[in-house]
Amino acid sequence: MVDYFNEDITSLHDKLVRKEISVRQLVEATYDYIDKTEGKVNAFITLNKEAALKQADALDEKGVDPDNLLSGIPLGIKDNIVTKGLKTTAASHILDNFMPVYNATVMDKLDALDTITVGKTNMDEFAMGGSTETSYFGKTHNPWNLDKVPGGSSGGSAAAVAAGEVIAALGTDTGGSIRQPAAFNGIFGIKPTYGRVSRWGLMAFGSSLDQIGVMSRTIKDSALVLNAISGHDEHDGTSAAADVPDFTAALNQDIKGLKIAVPKEYMDEGVDDDVVSAIKAAIATFEKLGATVEEVTLPYTKYAVPAYYIIASSEASSNLQRYDGIRYGFRAKDVNSLKSVYVRSRSEGFGDEVKRRIMLGSFSLSAGYYDAYFKKAAQVRTLVKRDFDQLFEKYDLVLGPTAPTSAFGLGEKITDPVTMYLNDILTIPANLAGIPAASVPAGFSKDGLPIGVQLMAKALDEATIFKAADAFERHTDFHNQVPAFKGGQN
Amino acid sequence: MISKEQVTHVADLARLEFDEAQLNNFTTQLDKIVDFVDQLNEVDTTGIEPTTHVTSAVNVFRDDVPQKGEGRAALLKNVPEERDGLIRVPAIIDKEED
């Protein structure tokens, strides 16, 4: 009855307004389909079926507002965004029974527009990882090839959208956690400017880097959801006071004269041939549409990864101090002193990747090492940011691959942290600089795995990203491809 | 080179503990990671100001107006061990502790 591969939010809205389907039927169809696919994909940690159906009935009673495109639209929400009365775990054992008593600001905004929370999506534990393999709740499989990772950390949100389980989902991005899984799953994903969307109610990882964003099959759907969640929030002192434009106004525009920079470091060795070919083809499409594309250099790109891992881990080691087994979350059994409550609860409650980051962060901030590690990384961050500032004086967009490879195999990189970290090399710079960046479907590898092209703009200029991405989408067909669900016999 | 003693010291700062096998594993991995981040030493950062956040905001204040909280009962719902509306913890003053 409803097939998300043949719909977008606007078409679903029309069906609801015309009463071709009721909200209850839409929600039921969503869960029926999820029942069929979750055994293969495992995109969700928690489903919200009972409450969702109740909400659907209430909406059917009240009637879908013809002026509110999001009314009655089912969405997936990453499980590090707190949802009042709906279990929120950050995919960690330490929070596996955590029931939020308040809503994140983004959830209040979506609730006010009557969207329906289908469930909470799987992710790397505390959003630390690039494959969703560090989740306490099992691995998520890439719908294009079930033996491959969905990327991470928003791998559950990406796989749920790509598998047709939901039309759109919220993700979060600290070093590429929206864009890389979007690329690996052949969908669109945008990390807005740092400060564009309130982080009140987002479980903090790297506070100077974290940002909530949107993932969807079409660019318009992400524009609609981003419209809904953006804006200043007095609960988040880092949220931007700037006006929020209507991002859908950037769609269906001409991009003649748009100035695009392609850093040569982004096309360098270490990037797969398939990825380079897809990006070159994307560049040719942009040129055909009237954009001018020039090669530039971002010499500090290589240092963005080590700088990021020090900064993000230092902030994480501080943010994760709150998980102490006292007021909420997992508490170790049979402990007889306060210190051992802390030590045992944390040691039993956190997974290995989280511990590695806490250790690296605590080391970088510790007496005698602060200047050589944390301060040095923060200085390199200045240089990375300065490079972007200079580029945006001359160019509207920076373009490159989203990730150096297409989706890698489950289990392939999880044992080697440094190799896993290097997969983030092309997404991390935007977080360090605080600028908006998106991944747009741009082709497939020889073995049929999706590839994404990344577009970055200056701070608060998401509109230019939407404008260019939409023009690209209108002239390509990659976003209409449907995943094969192949493999998975293990 | 990161030593096992350093790792044990940092683990104590972070309120984590490792058994011998984990300690060996974490020492090897952290050594590799620290070796990797050490490439930052190739960058000349003389006179460069560190960036710790990317907004232009300085201090963000709100008016000091009392607001209604979530309430005691709601907040106690997630407490692992509770008694009589209070959070239960092991003895805080313990002669064997440092």
Coordinates of C-alpha atoms in Angstrom, one line a residue:
Chain A
M1 CA 0.0 0.0 0.0
V2 CA 2.8 2.4 0.9
D3 CA 6.2 1.8 -0.5
Y4 CA 8.8 4.4 0.7
F5 CA 10.9 3.7 -2.4
N6 CA 8.2 5.4 -4.5
E7 CA 7.2 8.2 -2.1
D8 CA 8.6 11.3 -0.5
I9 CA 7.2 13.3 2.4
T10 CA 5.2 15.5 0.0
S11 CA 3.5 12.6 -1.8
L12 CA 2.8 10.9 1.5
H13 CA 1.3 14.1 2.8
D14 CA -1.0 14.4 -0.2
K15 CA -2.2 10.8 0.3
L16 CA -2.9 11.6 4.0
V17 CA -4.7 14.8 3.2
R18 CA -6.8 13.2 0.4
K19 CA -7.5 10.4 2.9
E20 CA -6.3 7.8 0.4
I21 CA -4.6 6.3 3.5
S22 CA -5.1 7.1 7.2
V23 CA -2.2 7.8 9.5
R24 CA -2.9 4.5 11.2
Q25 CA -2.6 2.7 7.9
L26 CA 0.7 4.4 7.1
V27 CA 2.1 3.6 10.5
E28 CA 0.9 0.0 10.3
A29 CA 2.4 -0.4 6.9
T30 CA 5.7 1.0 8.2
Y31 CA 5.9 -1.6 11.0
D32 CA 4.7 -4.5 8.7
Y33 CA 7.6 -3.7 6.4
I34 CA 10.0 -3.3 9.3
D35 CA 9.0 -6.7 10.5
K36 CA 10.0 -8.1 7.2
T37 CA 13.4 -6.3 6.8
E38 CA 14.7 -6.0 10.4
G39 CA 15.9 -9.6 10.5
K40 CA 18.3 -8.7 7.7
V41 CA 19.2 -5.1 8.5
N42 CA 18.8 -4.6 12.3
A43 CA 18.6 -0.8 12.0
F44 CA 16.6 -0.2 15.2
I45 CA 17.4 -0.7 18.8
T46 CA 13.9 0.1 20.1
L47 CA 10.6 0.3 18.2
N48 CA 7.8 2.6 19.4
K49 CA 4.9 0.8 17.9
E50 CA 2.3 1.0 20.6
A51 CA 2.7 4.8 21.2
A52 CA 3.0 5.4 17.5
L53 CA -0.3 3.7 16.7
K54 CA -2.0 5.6 19.5
Q55 CA -0.6 8.9 18.2
A56 CA -1.7 7.9 14.7
D57 CA -5.3 7.3 15.9
A58 CA -5.3 10.7 17.6
L59 CA -4.1 12.3 14.4
D60 CA -6.7 10.6 12.3
E61 CA -9.3 11.8 14.8
K62 CA -8.0 15.4 14.6
G63 CA -7.3 15.3 10.9
V64 CA -4.0 15.9 9.1
D65 CA -3.2 19.6 8.8
P66 CA -3.1 20.3 5.0
D67 CA -0.6 23.1 5.7
N68 CA 1.8 21.0 7.7
L69 CA 3.8 18.6 5.4
L70 CA 5.2 16.7 8.4
S71 CA 1.9 15.9 10.1
G72 CA 1.7 12.1 10.5
I73 CA 5.0 11.3 8.8
P74 CA 6.9 8.4 10.5
L75 CA 10.6 9.1 11.2
G76 CA 13.5 7.2 12.7
I77 CA 15.5 8.9 15.5
K78 CA 19.1 8.1 16.4
D79 CA 19.3 6.5 19.9
N80 CA 21.6 9.3 21.4
I81 CA 18.7 11.8 21.1
V82 CA 16.6 11.7 24.3
T83 CA 12.9 10.9 23.8
K84 CA 10.7 11.3 26.8
G85 CA 9.2 8.0 27.9
L86 CA 11.0 6.1 25.1
K87 CA 14.2 4.2 26.1
T88 CA 17.4 5.9 24.9
T89 CA 20.6 4.0 25.2
A90 CA 23.3 5.6 23.0
A91 CA 23.8 1.9 22.1
S92 CA 25.7 1.4 25.4
H93 CA 25.3 -1.2 28.1
I94 CA 25.8 1.6 30.6
L95 CA 22.4 3.1 29.5
D96 CA 20.6 0.0 28.4
N97 CA 17.7 0.7 30.8
F98 CA 17.7 4.5 30.5
M99 CA 14.3 6.1 30.3
P100 CA 14.5 9.9 29.5
V101 CA 12.3 12.2 31.6
Y102 CA 12.5 15.0 29.1
N103 CA 12.6 15.5 25.3
A104 CA 15.5 16.8 23.3
T105 CA 14.6 20.2 21.7
V106 CA 14.5 18.6 18.3
M107 CA 11.9 16.1 19.6
D108 CA 9.8 18.9 21.0
K109 CA 9.9 20.6 17.7
L110 CA 9.0 17.5 15.7
D111 CA 6.3 16.6 18.2
A112 CA 4.8 20.0 17.8
L113 CA 4.5 19.2 14.0
D114 CA 2.9 15.8 14.7
T115 CA 5.7 13.6 13.2
I116 CA 5.6 10.0 14.5
T117 CA 8.7 8.4 16.1
V118 CA 8.9 4.9 14.6
G119 CA 11.8 3.9 16.8
K120 CA 15.3 4.6 17.9
T121 CA 18.0 3.7 15.5
N122 CA 21.2 1.7 16.1
M123 CA 24.6 3.4 16.2
D124 CA 28.1 3.0 17.4
E125 CA 28.3 3.2 21.2
F126 CA 28.1 6.9 22.2
A127 CA 28.5 7.7 18.5
M128 CA 32.2 6.6 18.6
G129 CA 32.9 4.7 15.5
G130 CA 32.5 4.6 11.7
S131 CA 30.7 1.2 11.3
T132 CA 28.0 0.8 13.9
E133 CA 29.9 -2.3 15.0
T134 CA 30.6 -1.0 18.5
S135 CA 26.9 -1.0 19.4
Y136 CA 25.9 -3.0 22.5
F137 CA 22.8 -4.1 20.6
G138 CA 24.3 -6.0 17.7
K139 CA 25.5 -4.9 14.3
T140 CA 23.5 -3.2 11.6
H141 CA 23.9 -4.6 8.0
N142 CA 24.1 -2.5 4.9
P143 CA 21.0 -3.1 2.8
W144 CA 23.0 -3.0 -0.4
N145 CA 25.1 -5.9 0.7
L146 CA 24.4 -7.4 4.1
D147 CA 28.0 -8.5 4.6
K148 CA 29.1 -4.9 4.6
V149 CA 28.9 -2.2 7.3
P150 CA 26.3 0.6 7.1
G151 CA 29.0 3.0 8.2
G152 CA 28.7 5.0 11.3
S153 CA 28.0 6.2 13.7
S154 CA 24.5 6.9 12.4
G155 CA 24.5 3.5 10.6
G156 CA 21.0 2.5 11.9
S157 CA 19.4 5.8 10.6
A158 CA 21.1 5.4 7.3
A159 CA 20.3 1.7 6.8
A160 CA 16.6 2.3 7.9
V161 CA 16.2 5.0 5.2
A162 CA 18.1 3.0 2.6
A163 CA 16.1 -0.1 3.3
G164 CA 12.8 1.7 2.9
E165 CA 11.8 1.3 6.6
V166 CA 11.3 5.1 7.1
I167 CA 11.3 8.1 4.7
A168 CA 13.8 10.1 6.8
A169 CA 15.7 9.9 10.0
L170 CA 17.7 12.1 12.4
G171 CA 21.3 11.4 12.8
T172 CA 24.2 13.1 14.5
D173 CA 27.7 14.0 13.2
T174 CA 30.8 14.6 15.3
G175 CA 33.4 13.6 12.7
G176 CA 31.3 12.4 9.7
S177 CA 28.7 10.2 11.4
I178 CA 25.8 11.4 9.2
R179 CA 27.7 11.8 5.9
Q180 CA 29.8 8.6 5.8
P181 CA 26.8 6.3 6.5
A182 CA 24.7 8.4 4.0
A183 CA 27.4 7.7 1.4
F184 CA 27.7 4.0 2.3
N185 CA 23.9 3.6 2.0
G186 CA 23.3 5.6 -1.2
I187 CA 21.2 8.3 0.5
F188 CA 21.4 12.1 1.2
G189 CA 22.7 13.2 4.6
I190 CA 23.4 16.7 5.9
K191 CA 25.4 17.9 8.9
P192 CA 24.3 21.5 9.3
T193 CA 26.5 24.3 10.6
Y194 CA 27.6 23.9 14.2
G195 CA 25.0 25.8 16.2
R196 CA 22.2 25.5 13.5
V197 CA 20.3 22.8 15.5
S198 CA 20.0 22.8 19.2
R199 CA 21.9 19.9 21.0
W200 CA 19.8 20.1 24.1
G201 CA 18.9 16.5 24.8
L202 CA 21.7 15.1 22.6
M203 CA 24.0 12.8 24.7
A204 CA 27.2 14.8 24.5
F205 CA 30.3 13.2 22.9
G206 CA 32.6 16.0 21.5
S207 CA 30.8 19.1 22.5
S208 CA 32.7 21.5 20.2
L209 CA 31.9 19.2 17.2
D210 CA 28.6 17.4 17.7
Q211 CA 25.7 18.4 15.5
I212 CA 22.3 16.9 14.8
G213 CA 21.2 16.6 11.2
V214 CA 18.9 14.7 8.7
M215 CA 19.2 11.7 6.4
S216 CA 16.7 10.9 3.7
R217 CA 16.4 9.5 0.2
T218 CA 15.5 12.8 -1.4
I219 CA 17.1 16.2 -0.8
K220 CA 13.7 17.9 -0.4
D221 CA 12.8 15.7 2.5
S222 CA 16.0 16.6 4.3
A223 CA 15.3 20.3 3.6
L224 CA 11.8 19.9 5.1
V225 CA 13.0 18.1 8.3
L226 CA 15.9 20.5 8.7
N227 CA 13.5 23.4 8.5
A228 CA 11.6 21.9 11.3
I229 CA 14.5 21.2 13.7
S230 CA 16.7 24.3 13.1
G231 CA 16.8 27.5 15.2
H232 CA 18.1 29.1 18.3
D233 CA 17.4 27.5 21.6
E234 CA 18.0 29.1 25.0
H235 CA 18.7 25.6 26.4
D236 CA 21.8 25.4 24.2
G237 CA 24.3 28.2 24.6
T238 CA 26.1 27.2 21.5
S239 CA 23.0 27.4 19.2
A240 CA 23.2 30.1 16.6
A241 CA 21.0 33.2 17.0
A242 CA 20.9 33.5 13.2
D243 CA 17.6 33.5 11.2
V244 CA 16.7 30.1 9.6
P245 CA 15.9 30.4 5.9
D246 CA 13.4 28.1 4.3
F247 CA 15.7 25.5 2.9
T248 CA 13.2 24.3 0.3
A249 CA 13.5 27.8 -1.3
A250 CA 17.0 26.7 -2.4
L251 CA 15.5 23.9 -4.5
N252 CA 14.8 24.0 -8.3
Q253 CA 17.3 26.8 -8.8
D254 CA 19.8 27.3 -11.6
I255 CA 23.5 26.8 -10.5
K256 CA 25.1 28.7 -13.4
G257 CA 28.1 30.5 -12.2
L258 CA 28.4 28.6 -8.9
K259 CA 32.1 28.4 -7.9
I260 CA 33.2 25.0 -6.7
A261 CA 36.7 24.2 -5.3
V262 CA 38.0 20.6 -5.3
P263 CA 41.0 20.1 -2.9
K264 CA 43.6 17.9 -4.5
E265 CA 44.2 16.2 -1.1
Y266 CA 40.7 14.9 -1.3
M267 CA 41.4 13.0 -4.5
D268 CA 44.8 11.8 -3.4
E269 CA 46.2 8.3 -3.0
G270 CA 44.3 6.4 -0.3
V271 CA 41.0 7.2 -2.2
D272 CA 39.7 4.2 -4.2
D273 CA 39.7 4.4 -8.0
D274 CA 36.0 3.8 -8.1
V275 CA 35.4 6.7 -5.7
V276 CA 37.7 9.0 -7.8
S277 CA 35.9 8.1 -11.0
A278 CA 32.5 8.8 -9.4
I279 CA 33.6 12.1 -8.1
K280 CA 35.2 13.1 -11.5
A281 CA 31.8 12.2 -13.1
A282 CA 30.0 14.4 -10.5
I283 CA 32.4 17.3 -11.3
A284 CA 31.6 16.9 -15.0
T285 CA 27.9 17.0 -14.2
F286 CA 28.3 20.2 -12.1
E287 CA 30.3 21.8 -15.0
K288 CA 27.6 20.8 -17.5
L289 CA 25.1 22.6 -15.2
G290 CA 27.1 25.8 -15.5
A291 CA 29.3 25.7 -12.3
T292 CA 33.0 26.4 -12.5
V293 CA 35.2 23.9 -10.8
E294 CA 38.8 24.5 -9.8
E295 CA 41.4 22.5 -8.1
V296 CA 42.7 23.9 -4.8
T297 CA 44.8 22.8 -1.9
L298 CA 44.0 22.2 1.7
P299 CA 47.4 21.3 3.0
Y300 CA 46.4 20.5 6.6
T301 CA 43.9 17.8 5.6
K302 CA 46.3 15.0 6.6
Y303 CA 46.6 16.5 10.1
A304 CA 42.8 16.8 10.6
V305 CA 42.5 13.2 11.7
P306 CA 45.0 13.2 14.5
A307 CA 43.9 16.6 15.7
Y308 CA 40.3 15.4 15.7
Y309 CA 41.0 12.3 17.6
I310 CA 42.7 14.2 20.4
I311 CA 40.0 16.9 20.6
A312 CA 37.0 14.7 20.3
S313 CA 38.5 12.1 22.8
S314 CA 39.4 14.8 25.2
E315 CA 35.9 16.3 25.2
A316 CA 34.5 12.7 25.4
S317 CA 36.6 11.8 28.4
S318 CA 35.1 14.9 30.2
N319 CA 31.5 14.4 28.9
L320 CA 31.4 10.8 29.9
Q321 CA 32.5 11.4 33.5
R322 CA 28.8 11.7 34.3
Y323 CA 28.3 7.9 33.8
D324 CA 29.2 6.9 37.3
G325 CA 26.5 4.4 38.2
I326 CA 24.9 6.6 40.8
R327 CA 21.9 8.5 39.5
Y328 CA 21.0 6.6 36.3
G329 CA 22.3 3.9 34.1
F330 CA 24.1 0.6 34.9
R331 CA 25.5 0.1 38.3
A332 CA 27.9 -2.8 39.0
K333 CA 26.8 -5.4 41.5
D334 CA 28.5 -6.3 44.8
V335 CA 30.5 -3.2 45.2
N336 CA 31.4 -1.9 48.6
S337 CA 33.0 1.5 48.2
L338 CA 32.0 4.6 46.3
K339 CA 35.1 4.5 44.1
S340 CA 34.5 0.9 43.1
V341 CA 30.9 1.9 42.1
Y342 CA 32.5 4.3 39.7
V343 CA 35.3 2.1 38.5
R344 CA 33.4 -1.2 38.2
S345 CA 30.2 0.4 36.7
R346 CA 32.2 2.2 34.0
S347 CA 34.5 -0.7 33.3
E348 CA 31.6 -3.1 32.9
G349 CA 29.3 -0.6 31.3
F350 CA 31.5 0.9 28.5
G351 CA 32.6 -1.0 25.5
D352 CA 36.3 -1.1 24.3
E353 CA 36.1 1.7 21.7
V354 CA 34.5 4.1 24.3
K355 CA 37.3 3.1 26.8
R356 CA 40.0 3.7 24.1
R357 CA 38.6 7.3 23.5
I358 CA 38.3 8.0 27.2
M359 CA 41.9 6.8 27.7
L360 CA 43.3 8.8 24.8
G361 CA 41.3 11.9 26.0
S362 CA 42.4 11.5 29.6
F363 CA 46.0 11.1 28.5
S364 CA 45.8 14.2 26.2
L365 CA 44.5 16.3 29.0
S366 CA 46.7 14.9 31.8
A367 CA 49.4 16.9 33.6
G368 CA 52.6 17.0 31.5
Y369 CA 50.9 16.1 28.2
Y370 CA 48.3 18.8 27.8
D371 CA 50.5 21.2 25.8
A372 CA 52.0 18.5 23.6
Y373 CA 48.6 16.9 22.8
F374 CA 45.4 18.9 23.5
K375 CA 46.8 22.3 22.9
K376 CA 48.7 21.2 19.8
A377 CA 45.6 19.7 18.3
A378 CA 43.6 22.8 19.1
Q379 CA 46.3 24.9 17.3
V380 CA 46.1 22.6 14.2
R381 CA 42.4 23.0 14.3
T382 CA 42.9 26.8 13.9
L383 CA 45.0 26.1 10.8
V384 CA 42.4 23.7 9.3
K385 CA 39.6 26.3 9.9
R386 CA 41.7 29.2 8.5
D387 CA 42.3 27.2 5.2
F388 CA 38.5 26.9 4.8
D389 CA 37.9 30.5 5.6
Q390 CA 40.3 31.5 2.9
L391 CA 38.7 29.2 0.3
F392 CA 35.2 30.5 1.0
E393 CA 36.3 34.0 0.2
K394 CA 36.6 32.8 -3.4
Y395 CA 34.4 29.8 -3.7
D396 CA 30.7 28.9 -2.9
L397 CA 31.3 25.2 -2.2
V398 CA 34.1 22.7 -1.5
L399 CA 33.6 19.4 -3.2
G400 CA 35.2 16.0 -2.7
P401 CA 34.4 12.4 -1.9
T402 CA 32.5 11.8 1.4
A403 CA 34.7 8.7 2.2
P404 CA 37.8 7.3 0.6
T405 CA 36.1 3.9 0.0
S406 CA 32.6 2.5 -0.4
A407 CA 31.3 0.3 2.5
F408 CA 33.8 -2.1 3.9
G409 CA 33.2 -5.6 5.2
L410 CA 31.7 -6.3 8.6
G411 CA 34.7 -7.2 10.9
E412 CA 37.2 -5.9 8.4
K413 CA 38.5 -2.8 10.3
I414 CA 37.1 -3.2 13.8
T415 CA 40.3 -4.7 15.2
D416 CA 42.5 -1.9 14.0
P417 CA 41.5 1.5 15.5
V418 CA 43.9 3.6 13.5
T419 CA 42.7 2.2 10.1
M420 CA 39.1 2.8 11.2
Y421 CA 39.9 6.4 12.2
L422 CA 41.6 7.1 8.8
N423 CA 38.3 6.4 7.0
D424 CA 37.0 9.7 8.5
I425 CA 39.7 11.8 6.9
L426 CA 37.4 13.6 4.4
T427 CA 34.5 14.3 6.8
I428 CA 36.4 15.4 9.9
P429 CA 37.6 18.8 8.5
A430 CA 34.0 20.1 8.3
N431 CA 33.5 19.4 12.0
L432 CA 36.8 21.0 13.0
A433 CA 35.8 24.1 11.0
G434 CA 32.1 24.0 12.2
I435 CA 30.8 24.3 8.6
P436 CA 27.8 22.6 7.0
A437 CA 28.5 19.6 4.8
A438 CA 26.4 17.0 3.1
S439 CA 26.8 13.7 1.2
V440 CA 24.8 13.3 -2.0
P441 CA 24.4 9.9 -3.9
A442 CA 27.0 10.0 -6.7
G443 CA 27.3 6.5 -8.1
F444 CA 28.3 3.0 -7.4
S445 CA 31.5 0.9 -7.1
K446 CA 32.2 -2.0 -9.4
D447 CA 30.6 -4.3 -6.9
G448 CA 27.5 -2.3 -6.6
L449 CA 28.1 -0.3 -3.4
P450 CA 27.0 3.4 -3.2
I451 CA 29.4 6.3 -3.4
G452 CA 28.7 9.8 -2.1
V453 CA 29.9 13.2 -3.2
Q454 CA 30.5 15.6 -0.3
L455 CA 29.5 19.3 -0.6
M456 CA 30.7 21.8 2.1
A457 CA 29.8 25.5 2.4
K458 CA 30.7 28.3 4.7
A459 CA 29.0 28.6 8.1
L460 CA 25.2 29.0 8.0
D461 CA 25.1 28.6 4.2
E462 CA 23.3 25.2 4.1
A463 CA 21.1 26.8 1.4
T464 CA 23.9 26.7 -1.2
I465 CA 24.5 23.0 -0.4
F466 CA 20.8 22.3 -0.9
K467 CA 20.8 24.3 -4.1
A468 CA 23.7 22.4 -5.7
A469 CA 22.7 19.0 -4.3
D470 CA 19.2 19.4 -5.7
A471 CA 20.4 20.5 -9.1
F472 CA 22.7 17.4 -9.1
E473 CA 19.8 15.1 -8.0
R474 CA 17.6 16.4 -10.8
H475 CA 20.2 15.5 -13.4
T476 CA 21.2 12.1 -12.0
D477 CA 19.4 8.9 -11.1
F478 CA 21.5 7.5 -8.3
H479 CA 19.0 8.3 -5.6
N480 CA 16.3 6.3 -7.3
Q481 CA 18.3 3.0 -7.1
V482 CA 16.9 0.4 -4.7
P483 CA 19.2 -1.8 -2.5
A484 CA 19.5 -5.5 -3.3
F485 CA 19.7 -6.9 0.3
K486 CA 22.2 -9.4 -1.1
G487 CA 24.5 -11.6 1.0
G488 CA 24.1 -12.1 4.7
Q489 CA 24.6 -15.9 4.8
N490 CA 26.8 -16.0 7.8
Chain B
M1 CA 56.4 4.6 23.9
I2 CA 53.5 4.3 26.2
S3 CA 54.2 2.1 29.2
K4 CA 51.8 -0.2 31.1
E5 CA 52.4 2.0 34.2
Q6 CA 51.2 5.1 32.2
V7 CA 48.1 3.3 31.0
T8 CA 47.3 2.2 34.6
H9 CA 47.8 5.7 35.8
V10 CA 45.5 7.2 33.1
A11 CA 42.9 4.4 33.7
D12 CA 42.9 5.5 37.4
L13 CA 42.3 9.1 36.4
A14 CA 39.4 8.0 34.1
R15 CA 38.0 5.6 36.8
L16 CA 38.5 2.6 34.6
E17 CA 40.2 -0.7 35.4
F18 CA 41.7 -3.4 33.2
D19 CA 42.8 -7.0 33.8
E20 CA 46.2 -8.1 32.7
A21 CA 45.2 -9.2 29.2
Q22 CA 43.1 -6.0 28.6
L23 CA 46.0 -3.9 30.0
N24 CA 48.4 -5.4 27.5
N25 CA 45.9 -4.9 24.7
F26 CA 45.1 -1.3 25.6
T27 CA 48.8 -0.5 26.0
T28 CA 49.6 -1.8 22.5
Q29 CA 46.6 0.0 20.9
L30 CA 47.1 3.3 22.8
D31 CA 50.8 3.2 21.8
K32 CA 49.8 2.9 18.2
I33 CA 47.2 5.7 18.5
V34 CA 49.6 8.0 20.3
D35 CA 52.3 7.2 17.7
F36 CA 49.7 8.2 15.0
V37 CA 48.7 11.5 16.7
D38 CA 52.4 12.4 17.2
Q39 CA 52.5 13.3 13.5
L40 CA 51.1 16.6 14.6
N41 CA 54.6 17.5 15.6
E42 CA 55.4 17.9 11.9
V43 CA 53.2 21.0 12.0
D44 CA 54.7 24.4 13.0
T45 CA 52.2 25.9 15.3
T46 CA 54.4 28.7 16.7
G47 CA 52.2 31.7 17.6
I48 CA 49.0 30.0 16.5
E49 CA 46.0 30.5 18.9
P50 CA 44.3 27.2 19.8
T51 CA 40.6 26.8 18.7
T52 CA 38.5 25.2 21.4
H53 CA 35.1 26.2 19.9
V54 CA 33.8 27.6 16.6
T55 CA 31.0 29.9 17.6
S56 CA 31.4 33.6 18.0
A57 CA 29.5 33.4 21.3
V58 CA 31.4 34.5 24.4
N59 CA 29.5 34.0 27.6
V60 CA 25.8 33.1 27.2
F61 CA 23.7 34.0 30.2
R62 CA 20.1 33.6 30.9
D63 CA 18.0 35.5 33.5
D64 CA 18.2 33.9 36.9
V65 CA 14.5 33.0 37.1
P66 CA 13.4 29.8 39.0
Q67 CA 11.9 27.2 36.7
K68 CA 9.9 24.1 37.3
G69 CA 12.0 21.0 37.1
E70 CA 11.0 17.5 36.2
G71 CA 10.1 16.6 39.7
R72 CA 11.6 14.3 42.2
A73 CA 9.6 11.2 41.3
A74 CA 10.5 11.5 37.6
L75 CA 14.2 11.9 38.4
L76 CA 14.2 9.0 40.8
K77 CA 12.9 6.6 38.1
N78 CA 16.3 6.0 36.6
V79 CA 18.2 5.6 39.9
P80 CA 19.8 2.1 40.1
E81 CA 19.3 1.7 43.9
E82 CA 16.7 3.8 45.7
R83 CA 15.3 3.8 49.2
D84 CA 12.7 6.1 50.8
G85 CA 13.0 8.5 47.9
L86 CA 16.8 8.7 48.3
I87 CA 19.7 7.4 46.1
R88 CA 21.4 4.5 47.9
V89 CA 25.2 4.3 47.6
P90 CA 27.9 2.4 49.5
A91 CA 29.5 4.1 52.5
I92 CA 31.3 7.2 51.3
I93 CA 33.6 7.5 54.3
D94 CA 35.7 4.3 54.1
K95 CA 39.0 4.0 56.0
E96 CA 40.4 1.7 53.4
E97 CA 39.9 4.2 50.6
D98 CA 42.3 6.9 49.6

